[in-house]
C-alpha positions as a printed NumPy array, in Angstrom:
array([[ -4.184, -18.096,  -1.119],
       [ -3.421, -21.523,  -1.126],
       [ -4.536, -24.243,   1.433],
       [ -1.333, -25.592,   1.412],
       [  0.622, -22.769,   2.344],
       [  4.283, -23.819,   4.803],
       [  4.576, -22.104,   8.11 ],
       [  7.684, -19.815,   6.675],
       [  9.947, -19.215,   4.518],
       [ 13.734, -19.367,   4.173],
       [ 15.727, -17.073,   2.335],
       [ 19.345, -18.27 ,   2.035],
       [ 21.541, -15.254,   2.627],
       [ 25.22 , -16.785,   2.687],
       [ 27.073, -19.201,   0.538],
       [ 27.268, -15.947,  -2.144],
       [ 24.044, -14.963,  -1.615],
       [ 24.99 , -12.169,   0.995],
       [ 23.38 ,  -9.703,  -1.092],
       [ 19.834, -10.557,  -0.392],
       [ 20.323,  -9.864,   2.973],
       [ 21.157,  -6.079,   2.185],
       [ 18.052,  -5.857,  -0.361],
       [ 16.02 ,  -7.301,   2.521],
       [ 17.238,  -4.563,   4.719],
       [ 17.017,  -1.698,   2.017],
       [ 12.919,  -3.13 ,   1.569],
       [ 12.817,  -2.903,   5.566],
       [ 13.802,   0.287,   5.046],
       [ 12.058,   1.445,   2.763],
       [  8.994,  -0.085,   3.651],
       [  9.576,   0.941,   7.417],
       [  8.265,  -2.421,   8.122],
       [  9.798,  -5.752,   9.921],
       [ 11.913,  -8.285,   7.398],
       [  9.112, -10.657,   6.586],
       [  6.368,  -7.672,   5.882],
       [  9.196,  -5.71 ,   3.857],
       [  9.485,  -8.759,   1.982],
       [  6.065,  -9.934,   0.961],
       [  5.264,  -6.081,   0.018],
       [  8.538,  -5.718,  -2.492],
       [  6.852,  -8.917,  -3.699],
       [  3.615,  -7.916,  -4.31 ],
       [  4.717,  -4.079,  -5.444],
       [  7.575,  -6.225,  -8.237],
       [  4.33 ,  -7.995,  -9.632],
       [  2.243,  -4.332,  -9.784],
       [  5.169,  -2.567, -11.562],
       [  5.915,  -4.989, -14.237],
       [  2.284,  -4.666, -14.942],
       [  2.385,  -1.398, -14.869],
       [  5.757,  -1.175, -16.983],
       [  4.153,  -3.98 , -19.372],
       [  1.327,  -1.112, -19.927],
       [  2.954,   1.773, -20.737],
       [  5.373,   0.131, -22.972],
       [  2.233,  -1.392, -24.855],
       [  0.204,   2.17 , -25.632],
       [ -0.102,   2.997, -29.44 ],
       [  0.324,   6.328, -29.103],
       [  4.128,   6.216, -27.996],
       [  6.851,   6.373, -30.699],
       [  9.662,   4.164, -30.406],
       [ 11.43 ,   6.556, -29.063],
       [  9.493,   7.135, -26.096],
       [  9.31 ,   3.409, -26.   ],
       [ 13.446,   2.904, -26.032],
       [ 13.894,   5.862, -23.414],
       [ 11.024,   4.665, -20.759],
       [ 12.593,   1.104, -21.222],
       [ 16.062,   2.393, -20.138],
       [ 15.114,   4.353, -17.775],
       [ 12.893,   1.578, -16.096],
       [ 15.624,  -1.223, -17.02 ],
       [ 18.135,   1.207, -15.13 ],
       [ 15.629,   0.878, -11.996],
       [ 14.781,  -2.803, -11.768],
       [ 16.362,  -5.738, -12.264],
       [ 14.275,  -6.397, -15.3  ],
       [ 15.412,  -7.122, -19.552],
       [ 13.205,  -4.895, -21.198],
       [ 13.196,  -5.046, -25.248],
       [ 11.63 ,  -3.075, -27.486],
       [ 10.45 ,  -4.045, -30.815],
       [  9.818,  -1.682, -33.871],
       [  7.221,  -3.48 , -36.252],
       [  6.035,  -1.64 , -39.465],
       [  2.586,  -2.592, -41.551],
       [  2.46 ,  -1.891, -44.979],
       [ -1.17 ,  -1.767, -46.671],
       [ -4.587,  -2.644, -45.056],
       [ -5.02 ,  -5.105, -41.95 ]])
């Protein structure tokens, strides 16, 4: 944590940016937890699935395939860019 942390936090919700206050209240929600707590746990949780998603995308023993279709379907679910790469090797390392 840092020393220097502020008091709170403001999260501009109008001007265009009416949407986050929905997503706050879907995390709420979802959560079953106040604004502020639903906020700082889709935070944390965001960080553990792109790890997560970063993982499974990077095992050897999935085709490219398996690859394209868990990207979609995870690119489908978050409000991530996922690309996948095919790379061949020819001959020893």
């Amino acid at each position: 944590m840092a020393d220097n942390a502020p008091q709170s936090v403001r999260i501009r919700t109008g001007e265009g940016n009416e949407y986050r206050l929905d997503a706050i209240d879907r995390a709420a929600g979802r959560y079953d937890r106040n604004r502020s707590d639903a906020v700082a746990c889709a935070c944390d949780d965001a960080v553990r699935l792109l790890d997560a998603i970063e993982d499974v995308l990077g095992r050897s023993d999935l085709t490219h395939n398996q690859r394209e279709e868990i990207a979609t379907r995870f690119d489908r679910a978050a409000s991530v860019n996922i690309e996948v790469g095919l790379s061949t090797q020819v001959g020893e390392k």
